[in-house]
CSV table of C-alpha atoms and ligand atoms in Angstrom, one decimal:
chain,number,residue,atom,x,y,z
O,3,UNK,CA,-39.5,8.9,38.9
O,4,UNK,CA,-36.1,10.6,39.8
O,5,UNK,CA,-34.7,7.7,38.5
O,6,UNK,CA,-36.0,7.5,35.2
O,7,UNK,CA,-35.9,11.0,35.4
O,8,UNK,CA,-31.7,11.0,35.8
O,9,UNK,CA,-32.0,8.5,33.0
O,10,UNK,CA,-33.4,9.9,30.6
O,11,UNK,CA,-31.3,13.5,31.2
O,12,UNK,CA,-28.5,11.2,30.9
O,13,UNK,CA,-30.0,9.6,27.6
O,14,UNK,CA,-30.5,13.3,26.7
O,15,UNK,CA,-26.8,14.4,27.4
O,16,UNK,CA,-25.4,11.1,25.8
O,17,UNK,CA,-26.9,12.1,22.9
O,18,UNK,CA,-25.4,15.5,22.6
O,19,UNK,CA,-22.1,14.3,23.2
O,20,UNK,CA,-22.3,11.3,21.0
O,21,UNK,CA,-23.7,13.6,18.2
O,22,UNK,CA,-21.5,16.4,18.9
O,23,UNK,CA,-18.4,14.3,18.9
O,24,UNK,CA,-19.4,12.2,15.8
O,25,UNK,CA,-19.2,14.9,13.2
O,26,UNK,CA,-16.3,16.0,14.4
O,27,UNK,CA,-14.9,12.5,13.7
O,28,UNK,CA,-15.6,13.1,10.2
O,29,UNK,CA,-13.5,16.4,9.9
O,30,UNK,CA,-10.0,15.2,9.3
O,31,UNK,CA,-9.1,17.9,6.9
O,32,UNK,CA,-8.1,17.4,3.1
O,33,UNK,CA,-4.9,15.4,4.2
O,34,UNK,CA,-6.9,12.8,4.5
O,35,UNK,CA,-7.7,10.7,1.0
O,36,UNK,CA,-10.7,8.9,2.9
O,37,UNK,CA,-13.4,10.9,4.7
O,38,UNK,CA,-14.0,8.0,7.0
O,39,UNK,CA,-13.1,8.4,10.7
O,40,UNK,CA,-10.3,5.7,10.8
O,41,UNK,CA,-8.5,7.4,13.8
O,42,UNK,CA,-5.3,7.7,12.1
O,43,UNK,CA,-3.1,10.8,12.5
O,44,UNK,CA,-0.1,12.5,11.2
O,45,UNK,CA,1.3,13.6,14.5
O,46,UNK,CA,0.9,10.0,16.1
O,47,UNK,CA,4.7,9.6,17.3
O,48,UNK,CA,5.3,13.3,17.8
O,49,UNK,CA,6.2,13.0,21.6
O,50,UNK,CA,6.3,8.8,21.5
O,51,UNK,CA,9.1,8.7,19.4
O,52,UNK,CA,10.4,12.3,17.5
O,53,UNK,CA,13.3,10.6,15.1
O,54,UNK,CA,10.9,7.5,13.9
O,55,UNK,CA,11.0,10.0,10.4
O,56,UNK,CA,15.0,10.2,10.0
O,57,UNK,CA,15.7,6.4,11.2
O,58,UNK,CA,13.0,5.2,8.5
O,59,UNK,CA,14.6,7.2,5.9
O,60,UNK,CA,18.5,6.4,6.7
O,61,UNK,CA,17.6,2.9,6.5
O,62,UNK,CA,16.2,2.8,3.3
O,63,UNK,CA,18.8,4.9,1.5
O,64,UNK,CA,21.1,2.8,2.5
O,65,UNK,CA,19.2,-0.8,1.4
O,66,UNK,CA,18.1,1.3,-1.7
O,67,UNK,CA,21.9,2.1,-2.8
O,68,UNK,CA,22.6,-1.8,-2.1
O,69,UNK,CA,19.2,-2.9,-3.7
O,70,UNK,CA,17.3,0.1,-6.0
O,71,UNK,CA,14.8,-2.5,-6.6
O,72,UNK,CA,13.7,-2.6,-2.3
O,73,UNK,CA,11.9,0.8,-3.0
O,74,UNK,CA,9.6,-0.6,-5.4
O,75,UNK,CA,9.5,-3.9,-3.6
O,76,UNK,CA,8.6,-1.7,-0.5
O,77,UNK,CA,5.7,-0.3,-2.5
O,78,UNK,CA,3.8,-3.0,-3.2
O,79,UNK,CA,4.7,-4.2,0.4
O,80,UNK,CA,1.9,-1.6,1.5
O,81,UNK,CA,-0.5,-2.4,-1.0
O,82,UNK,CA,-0.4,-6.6,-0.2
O,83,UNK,CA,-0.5,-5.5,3.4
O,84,UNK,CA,-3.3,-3.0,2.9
O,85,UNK,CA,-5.8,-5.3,0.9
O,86,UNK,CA,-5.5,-8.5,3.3
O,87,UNK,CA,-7.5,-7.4,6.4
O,88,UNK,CA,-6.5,-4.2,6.2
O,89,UNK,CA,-3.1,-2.5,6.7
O,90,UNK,CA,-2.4,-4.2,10.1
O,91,UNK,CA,1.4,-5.9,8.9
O,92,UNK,CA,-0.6,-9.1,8.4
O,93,UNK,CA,1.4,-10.0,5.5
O,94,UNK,CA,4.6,-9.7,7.8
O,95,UNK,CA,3.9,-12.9,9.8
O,96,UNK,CA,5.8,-16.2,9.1
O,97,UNK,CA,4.6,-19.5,9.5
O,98,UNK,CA,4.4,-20.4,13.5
O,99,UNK,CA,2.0,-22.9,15.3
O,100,UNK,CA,-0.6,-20.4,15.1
O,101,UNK,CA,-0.1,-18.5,11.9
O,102,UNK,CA,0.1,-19.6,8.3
O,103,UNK,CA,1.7,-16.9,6.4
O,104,UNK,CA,0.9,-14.9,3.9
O,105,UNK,CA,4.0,-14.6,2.5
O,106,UNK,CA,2.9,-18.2,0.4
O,107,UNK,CA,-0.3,-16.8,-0.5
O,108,UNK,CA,-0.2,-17.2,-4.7
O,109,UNK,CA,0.4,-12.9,-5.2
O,110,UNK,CA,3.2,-13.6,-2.9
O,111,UNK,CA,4.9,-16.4,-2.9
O,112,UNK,CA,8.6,-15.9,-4.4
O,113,UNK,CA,7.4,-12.5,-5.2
O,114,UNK,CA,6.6,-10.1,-2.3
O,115,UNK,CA,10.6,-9.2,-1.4
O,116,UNK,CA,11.6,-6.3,1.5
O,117,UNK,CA,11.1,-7.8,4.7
O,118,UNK,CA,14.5,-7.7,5.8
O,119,UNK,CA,14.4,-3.5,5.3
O,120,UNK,CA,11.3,-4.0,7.7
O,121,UNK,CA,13.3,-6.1,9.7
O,122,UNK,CA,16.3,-3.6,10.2
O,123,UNK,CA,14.1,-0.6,10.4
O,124,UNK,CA,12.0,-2.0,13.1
O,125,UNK,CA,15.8,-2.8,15.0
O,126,UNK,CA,17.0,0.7,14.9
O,127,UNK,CA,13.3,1.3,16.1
O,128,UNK,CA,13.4,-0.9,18.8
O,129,UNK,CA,16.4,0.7,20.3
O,130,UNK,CA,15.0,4.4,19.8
O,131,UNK,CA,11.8,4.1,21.4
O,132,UNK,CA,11.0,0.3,22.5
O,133,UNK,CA,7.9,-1.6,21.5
O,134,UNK,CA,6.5,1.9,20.1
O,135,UNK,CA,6.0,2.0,16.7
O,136,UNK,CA,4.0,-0.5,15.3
O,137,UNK,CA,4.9,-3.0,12.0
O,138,UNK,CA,1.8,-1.9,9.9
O,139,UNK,CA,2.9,2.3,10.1
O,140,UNK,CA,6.8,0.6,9.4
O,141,UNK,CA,5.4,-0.6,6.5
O,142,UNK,CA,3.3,2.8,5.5
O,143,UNK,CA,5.9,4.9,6.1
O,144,UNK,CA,8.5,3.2,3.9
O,145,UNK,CA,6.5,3.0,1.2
O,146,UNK,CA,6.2,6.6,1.4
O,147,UNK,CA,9.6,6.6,2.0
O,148,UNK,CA,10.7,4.6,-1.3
O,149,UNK,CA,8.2,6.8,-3.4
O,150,UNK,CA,10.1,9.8,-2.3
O,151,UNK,CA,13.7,8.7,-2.6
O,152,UNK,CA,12.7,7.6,-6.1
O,153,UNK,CA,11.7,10.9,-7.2
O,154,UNK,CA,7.9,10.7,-6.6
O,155,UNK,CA,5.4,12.8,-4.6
O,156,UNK,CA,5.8,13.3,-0.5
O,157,UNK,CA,2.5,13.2,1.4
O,158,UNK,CA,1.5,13.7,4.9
O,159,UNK,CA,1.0,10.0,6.4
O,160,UNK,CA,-1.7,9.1,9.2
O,161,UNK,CA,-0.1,7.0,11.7
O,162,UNK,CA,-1.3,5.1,14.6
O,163,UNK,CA,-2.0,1.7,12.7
O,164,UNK,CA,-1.8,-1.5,15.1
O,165,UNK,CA,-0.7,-4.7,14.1
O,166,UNK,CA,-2.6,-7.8,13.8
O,167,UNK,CA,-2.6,-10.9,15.5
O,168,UNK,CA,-3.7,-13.0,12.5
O,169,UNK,CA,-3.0,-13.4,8.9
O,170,UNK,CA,-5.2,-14.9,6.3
O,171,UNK,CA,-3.9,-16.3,3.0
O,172,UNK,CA,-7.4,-17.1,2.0
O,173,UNK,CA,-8.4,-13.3,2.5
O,174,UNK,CA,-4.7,-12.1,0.6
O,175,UNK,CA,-5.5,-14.3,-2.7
O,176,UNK,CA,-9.2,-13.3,-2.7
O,177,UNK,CA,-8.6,-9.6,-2.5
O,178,UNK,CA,-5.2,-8.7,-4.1
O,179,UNK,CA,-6.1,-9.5,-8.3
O,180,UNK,CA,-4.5,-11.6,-10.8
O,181,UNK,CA,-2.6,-8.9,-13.3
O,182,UNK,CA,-5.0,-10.0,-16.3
O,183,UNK,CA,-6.7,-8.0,-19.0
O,184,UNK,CA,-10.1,-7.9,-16.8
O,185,UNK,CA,-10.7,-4.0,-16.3
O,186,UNK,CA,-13.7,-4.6,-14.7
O,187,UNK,CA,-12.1,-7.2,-12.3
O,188,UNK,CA,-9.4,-4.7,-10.9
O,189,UNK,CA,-12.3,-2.3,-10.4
O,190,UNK,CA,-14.2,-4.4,-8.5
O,191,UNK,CA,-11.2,-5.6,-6.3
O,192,UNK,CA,-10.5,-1.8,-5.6
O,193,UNK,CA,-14.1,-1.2,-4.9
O,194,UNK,CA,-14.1,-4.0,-2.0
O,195,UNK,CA,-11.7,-1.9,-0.5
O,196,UNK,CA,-13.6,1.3,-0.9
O,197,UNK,CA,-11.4,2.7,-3.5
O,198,UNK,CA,-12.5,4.0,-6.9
O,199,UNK,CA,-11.4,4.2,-10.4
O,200,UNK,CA,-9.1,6.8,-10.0
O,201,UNK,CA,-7.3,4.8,-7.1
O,202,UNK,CA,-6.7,2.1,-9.5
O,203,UNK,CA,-5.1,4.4,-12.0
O,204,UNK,CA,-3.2,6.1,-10.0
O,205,UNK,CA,-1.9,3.4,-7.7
O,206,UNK,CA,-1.3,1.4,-10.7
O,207,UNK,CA,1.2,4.0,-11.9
O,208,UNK,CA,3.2,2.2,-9.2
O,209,UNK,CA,3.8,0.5,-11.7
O,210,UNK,CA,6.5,3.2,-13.2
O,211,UNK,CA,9.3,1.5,-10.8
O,212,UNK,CA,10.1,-2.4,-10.3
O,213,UNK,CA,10.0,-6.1,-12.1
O,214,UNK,CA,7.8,-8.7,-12.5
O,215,UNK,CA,8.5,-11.9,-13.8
O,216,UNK,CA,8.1,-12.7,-17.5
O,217,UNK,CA,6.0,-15.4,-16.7
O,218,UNK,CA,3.2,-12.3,-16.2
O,219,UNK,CA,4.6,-10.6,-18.9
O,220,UNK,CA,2.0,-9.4,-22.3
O,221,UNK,CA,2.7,-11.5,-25.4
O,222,UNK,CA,3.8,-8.4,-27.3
O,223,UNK,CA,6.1,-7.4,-24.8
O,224,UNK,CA,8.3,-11.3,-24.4
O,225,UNK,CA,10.8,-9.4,-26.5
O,226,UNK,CA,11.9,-8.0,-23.2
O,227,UNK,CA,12.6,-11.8,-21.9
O,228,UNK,CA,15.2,-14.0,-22.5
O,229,UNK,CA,13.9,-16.8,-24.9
O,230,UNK,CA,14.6,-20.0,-23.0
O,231,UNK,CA,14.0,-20.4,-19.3
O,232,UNK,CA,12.4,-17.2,-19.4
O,233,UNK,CA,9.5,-17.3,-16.5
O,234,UNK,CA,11.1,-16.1,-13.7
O,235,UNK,CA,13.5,-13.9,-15.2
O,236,UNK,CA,12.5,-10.4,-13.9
O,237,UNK,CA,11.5,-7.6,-16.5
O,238,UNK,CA,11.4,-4.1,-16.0
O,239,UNK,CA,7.7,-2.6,-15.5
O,240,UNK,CA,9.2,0.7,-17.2
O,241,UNK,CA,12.2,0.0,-19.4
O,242,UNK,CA,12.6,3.6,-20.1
O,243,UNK,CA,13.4,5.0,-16.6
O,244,UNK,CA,12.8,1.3,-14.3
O,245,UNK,CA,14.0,3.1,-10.8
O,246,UNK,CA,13.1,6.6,-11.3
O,247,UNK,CA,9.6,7.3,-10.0
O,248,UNK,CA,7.7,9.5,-12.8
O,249,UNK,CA,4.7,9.1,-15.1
O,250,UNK,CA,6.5,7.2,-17.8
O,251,UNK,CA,4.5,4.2,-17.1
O,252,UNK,CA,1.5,6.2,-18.7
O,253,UNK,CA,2.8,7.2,-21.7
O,254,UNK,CA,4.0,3.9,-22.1
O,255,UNK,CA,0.8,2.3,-22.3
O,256,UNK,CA,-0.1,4.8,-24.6
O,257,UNK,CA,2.3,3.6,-27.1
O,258,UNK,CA,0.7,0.1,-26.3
O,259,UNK,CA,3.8,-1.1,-24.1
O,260,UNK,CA,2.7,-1.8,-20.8
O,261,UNK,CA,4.2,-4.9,-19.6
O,262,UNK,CA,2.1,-6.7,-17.6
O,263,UNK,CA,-1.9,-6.9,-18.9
O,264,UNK,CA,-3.7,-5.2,-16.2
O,265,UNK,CA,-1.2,-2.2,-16.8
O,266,UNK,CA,-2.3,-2.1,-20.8
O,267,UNK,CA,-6.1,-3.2,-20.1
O,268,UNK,CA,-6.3,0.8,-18.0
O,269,UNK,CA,-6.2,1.6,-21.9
O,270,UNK,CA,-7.9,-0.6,-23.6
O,271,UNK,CA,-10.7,-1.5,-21.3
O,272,UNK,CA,-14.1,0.0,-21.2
O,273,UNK,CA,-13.5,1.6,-18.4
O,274,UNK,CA,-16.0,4.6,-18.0
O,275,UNK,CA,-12.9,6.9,-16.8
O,276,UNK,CA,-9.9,4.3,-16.8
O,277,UNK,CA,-8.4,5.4,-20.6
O,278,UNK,CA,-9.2,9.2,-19.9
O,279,UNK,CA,-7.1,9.1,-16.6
O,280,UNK,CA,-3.9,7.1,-18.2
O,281,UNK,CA,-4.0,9.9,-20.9
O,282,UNK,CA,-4.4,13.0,-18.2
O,283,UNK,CA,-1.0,11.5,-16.1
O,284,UNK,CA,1.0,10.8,-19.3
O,285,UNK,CA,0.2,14.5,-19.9
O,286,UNK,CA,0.7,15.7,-16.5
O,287,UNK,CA,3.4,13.9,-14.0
O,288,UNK,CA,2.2,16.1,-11.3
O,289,UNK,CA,-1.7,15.3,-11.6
O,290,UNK,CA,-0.2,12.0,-11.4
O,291,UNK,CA,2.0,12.8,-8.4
O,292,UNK,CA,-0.6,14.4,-6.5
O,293,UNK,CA,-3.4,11.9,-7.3
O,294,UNK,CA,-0.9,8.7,-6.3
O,295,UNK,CA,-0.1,10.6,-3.0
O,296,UNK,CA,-3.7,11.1,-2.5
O,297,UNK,CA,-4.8,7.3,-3.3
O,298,UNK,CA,-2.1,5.7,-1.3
O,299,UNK,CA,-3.3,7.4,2.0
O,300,UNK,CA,-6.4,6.7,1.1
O,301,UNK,CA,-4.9,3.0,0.6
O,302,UNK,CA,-3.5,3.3,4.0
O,303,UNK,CA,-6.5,4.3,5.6
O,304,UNK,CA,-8.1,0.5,4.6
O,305,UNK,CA,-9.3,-1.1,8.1
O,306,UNK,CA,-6.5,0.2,10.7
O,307,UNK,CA,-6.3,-1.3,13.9
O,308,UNK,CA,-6.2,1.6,16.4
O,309,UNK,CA,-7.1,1.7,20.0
O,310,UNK,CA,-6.5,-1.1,21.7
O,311,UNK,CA,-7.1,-3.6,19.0
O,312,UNK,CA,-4.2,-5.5,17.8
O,313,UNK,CA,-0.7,-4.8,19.3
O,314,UNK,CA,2.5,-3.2,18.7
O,315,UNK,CA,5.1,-6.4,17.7
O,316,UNK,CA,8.2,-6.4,18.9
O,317,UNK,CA,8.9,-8.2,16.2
O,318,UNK,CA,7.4,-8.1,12.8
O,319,UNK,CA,7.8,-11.2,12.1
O,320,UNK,CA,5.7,-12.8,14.9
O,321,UNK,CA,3.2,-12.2,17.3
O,322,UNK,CA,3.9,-10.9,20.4
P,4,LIG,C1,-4.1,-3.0,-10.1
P,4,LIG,C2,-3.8,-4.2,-9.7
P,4,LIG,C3,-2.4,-4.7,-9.7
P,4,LIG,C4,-1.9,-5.9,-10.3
P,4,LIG,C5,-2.8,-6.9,-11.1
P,4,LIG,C6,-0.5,-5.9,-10.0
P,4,LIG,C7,0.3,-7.0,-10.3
P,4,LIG,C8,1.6,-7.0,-10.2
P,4,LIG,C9,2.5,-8.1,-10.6
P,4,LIG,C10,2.1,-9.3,-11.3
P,4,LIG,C11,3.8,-7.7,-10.3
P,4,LIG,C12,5.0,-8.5,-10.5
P,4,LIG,C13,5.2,-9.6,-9.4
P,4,LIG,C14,6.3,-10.6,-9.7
P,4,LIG,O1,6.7,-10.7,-10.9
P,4,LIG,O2,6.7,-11.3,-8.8
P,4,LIG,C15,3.7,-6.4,-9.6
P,4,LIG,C16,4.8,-5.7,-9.2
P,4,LIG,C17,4.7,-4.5,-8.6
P,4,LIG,N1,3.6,-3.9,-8.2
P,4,LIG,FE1,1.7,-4.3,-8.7
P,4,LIG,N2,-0.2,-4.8,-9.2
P,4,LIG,C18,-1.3,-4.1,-9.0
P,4,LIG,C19,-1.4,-2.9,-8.3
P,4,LIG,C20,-0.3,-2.3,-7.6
P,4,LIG,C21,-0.4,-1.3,-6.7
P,4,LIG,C22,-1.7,-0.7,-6.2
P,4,LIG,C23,0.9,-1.0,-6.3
P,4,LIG,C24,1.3,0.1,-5.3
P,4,LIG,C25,0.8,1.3,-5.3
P,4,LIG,C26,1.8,-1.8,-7.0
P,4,LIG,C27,3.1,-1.8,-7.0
P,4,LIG,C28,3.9,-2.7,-7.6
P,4,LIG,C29,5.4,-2.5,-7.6
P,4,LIG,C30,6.2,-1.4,-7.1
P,4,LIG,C31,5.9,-3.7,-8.2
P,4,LIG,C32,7.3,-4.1,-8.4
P,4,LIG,C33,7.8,-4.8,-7.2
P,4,LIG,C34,9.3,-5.3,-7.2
P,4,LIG,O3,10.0,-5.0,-8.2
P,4,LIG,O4,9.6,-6.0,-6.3
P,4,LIG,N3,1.0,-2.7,-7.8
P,4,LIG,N4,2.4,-6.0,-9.6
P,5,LIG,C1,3.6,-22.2,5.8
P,5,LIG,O1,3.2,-23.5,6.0
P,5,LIG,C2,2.4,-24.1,5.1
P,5,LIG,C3,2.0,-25.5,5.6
P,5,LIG,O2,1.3,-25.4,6.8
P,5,LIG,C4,3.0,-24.2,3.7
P,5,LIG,O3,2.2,-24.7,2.8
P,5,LIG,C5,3.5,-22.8,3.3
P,5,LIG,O4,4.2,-22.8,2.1
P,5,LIG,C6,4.3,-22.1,4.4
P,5,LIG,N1,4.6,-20.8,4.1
P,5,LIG,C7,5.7,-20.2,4.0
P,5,LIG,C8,5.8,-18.8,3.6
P,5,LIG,O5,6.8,-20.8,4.3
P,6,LIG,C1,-1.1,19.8,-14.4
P,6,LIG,O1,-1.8,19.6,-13.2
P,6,LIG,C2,-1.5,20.7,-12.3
P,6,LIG,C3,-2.2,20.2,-11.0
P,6,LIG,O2,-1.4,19.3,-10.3
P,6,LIG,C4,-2.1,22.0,-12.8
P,6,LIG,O3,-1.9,23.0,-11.9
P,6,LIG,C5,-1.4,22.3,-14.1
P,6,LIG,O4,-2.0,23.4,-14.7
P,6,LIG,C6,-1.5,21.1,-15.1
P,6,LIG,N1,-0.7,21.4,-16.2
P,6,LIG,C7,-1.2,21.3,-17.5
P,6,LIG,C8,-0.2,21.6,-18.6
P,6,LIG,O5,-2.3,21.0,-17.7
């Protein structure tokens, strides 16, 4: 009887914790894009490592000077990262006995470029504050990084990601869509990762920096290619202002010159909110801006390892 007694006031005092505790979980602030409890937080390196802000940022100037395409390159880093298994610097592996990369995944393969700015940021890293912080938050914070040395929006990041142990080409070419006029395709691939409409508008505006190959490029826009040999001669995704981070990319659609398909097909689609949202950003660059900064944490929320899942690599590259 005292037994079950003790039990059950533990059962009872389990409870009040666990229920006290689990709303709590849910209050992360407005910060956060996603209401989930991901266990992500700004402050994650605060006392583990103060200048992991200032070495991310003095590496990519400098590879940006050499390179002003690496910012955008480092963009769309995050989002191939983000929507294979989550953000966990799966797409960061090379091939090894154990791994097949996802770096030859169809999206990726002779296309996904910035690995070496990884490589050298998570160097300085290394020396700074050893085995620390992890490939998956390298990867977050430069894309934040890139957005804001291009002249886009700053946001407060959630850190504490983990890296995986595993890649999955077969999860990276399922997940991340073709760049075809298919409106309601893109929404659904957004919607498997728990983002909505608006995500895909405003991440899409990612769009305002960068190439892509003609090969991808709309029929009425191959005036932008060369005429022979053309398919993987890379063409601006916003000829009018290709490495400054603004809303351009909206109000080129509206004139009907989005370059790649699934840029125009925000437009065109039937969408129930798609067209509205690509006209509301080509009016306003800082809706845009504050929307993108919103959908890309909420992007880099997707499926964190925390805790004592995954590890920190030493090098990003392979497993430890
Ligand atoms: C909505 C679905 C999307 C499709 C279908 C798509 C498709 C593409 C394609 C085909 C390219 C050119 C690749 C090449 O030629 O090698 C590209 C480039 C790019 N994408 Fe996307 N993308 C999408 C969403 C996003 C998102 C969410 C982001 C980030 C927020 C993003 C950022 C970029 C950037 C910055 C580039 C230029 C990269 C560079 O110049 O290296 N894209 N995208
Ligand atoms: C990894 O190895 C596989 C063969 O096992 C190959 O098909 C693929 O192209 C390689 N990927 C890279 C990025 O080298
Ligand atoms: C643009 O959006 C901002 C919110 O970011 C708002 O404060 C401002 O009034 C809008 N400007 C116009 C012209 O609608």
């Amino acid at each position: 009887m005292a037994v079950f007694r003790g039990t059950f006031l533990g059962l009872v005092v389990l409870t009040l914790v666990v229920s006290a505790t689990l709303p709590a979980a849910h209050l992360e602030g407005p910060n956060f894009g996603s209401s989930e409890p991901h266990g992500l937080f700004p402050q994650f390196y605060q006392s583990s490592c103060p200048p992991v802000d200032n070495i991310v940022i003095s590496v990519l100037q400098q590879a940006i000077e050499k390179d002003p395409r690496v910012a955008a390159s480092l963009i769309r880093l995050h989002f191939h990262d983000c929507f294979a298994q989550g953000c966990d610097a799966s797409v960061l592996l090379d091939n090894s006995t154990t791994i097949r990369s996802e770096k030859g995944a169809k999206t990726n393969v002779n296309s996904l470029r910035g690995f070496e700015v990884i490589d050298e940021i998570k160097a300085k890293l290394e020396e700074a504050c050893p085995l620390t912080v992890s490939c998956a938050d390298i990867v977050a914070l430069a894309a934040r990084g890139s957005t804001v040395l291009s002249g886009g929006p700053d946001w407060v990041l959630p850190l504490g990601r983990r890296d995986s142990k595993t890649a999955s080409v077969e999860i990276s070419e399922r997940n991340i869509p073709a760049p075809k006029p298919d409106l309601s395709a893109l929404t659904a691939a957004f919607e498997r990762q728990g983002l909505e409409e608006t995500d895909l508008v405003a991440l899409s505006g990612g769009h305002t920096i960068g190439f892509a190959k003609c090969l991808f490029v709309r029929q009425t826009r191959k005036s932008v290619c060369p005429r022979r040999d053309s398919d993987n001669t890379p063409a601006p995704l916003d000829f009018v202002s290709p490495t400054r981070f603004d809303n351009s990319y909206f109000k080129l659609i509206l004139g009907g010159h989005g370059l790649l398909p699934s840029d125009q097909v925000l437009l065109t689609g039937n969408g129930r909110q798609a067209a509205e949202l690509v006209k509301t950003y080509a009016a306003n660059e800082s809706l845009f801006f504050q929307q993108f900064a919103k959908s890309m944490v909420k992007m880099g929320n997707i499926n964190p390892l925390t805790g004592l899942k995954g590890q920190v690599r030493k090098n990003c590259r392979r497993v430890n």
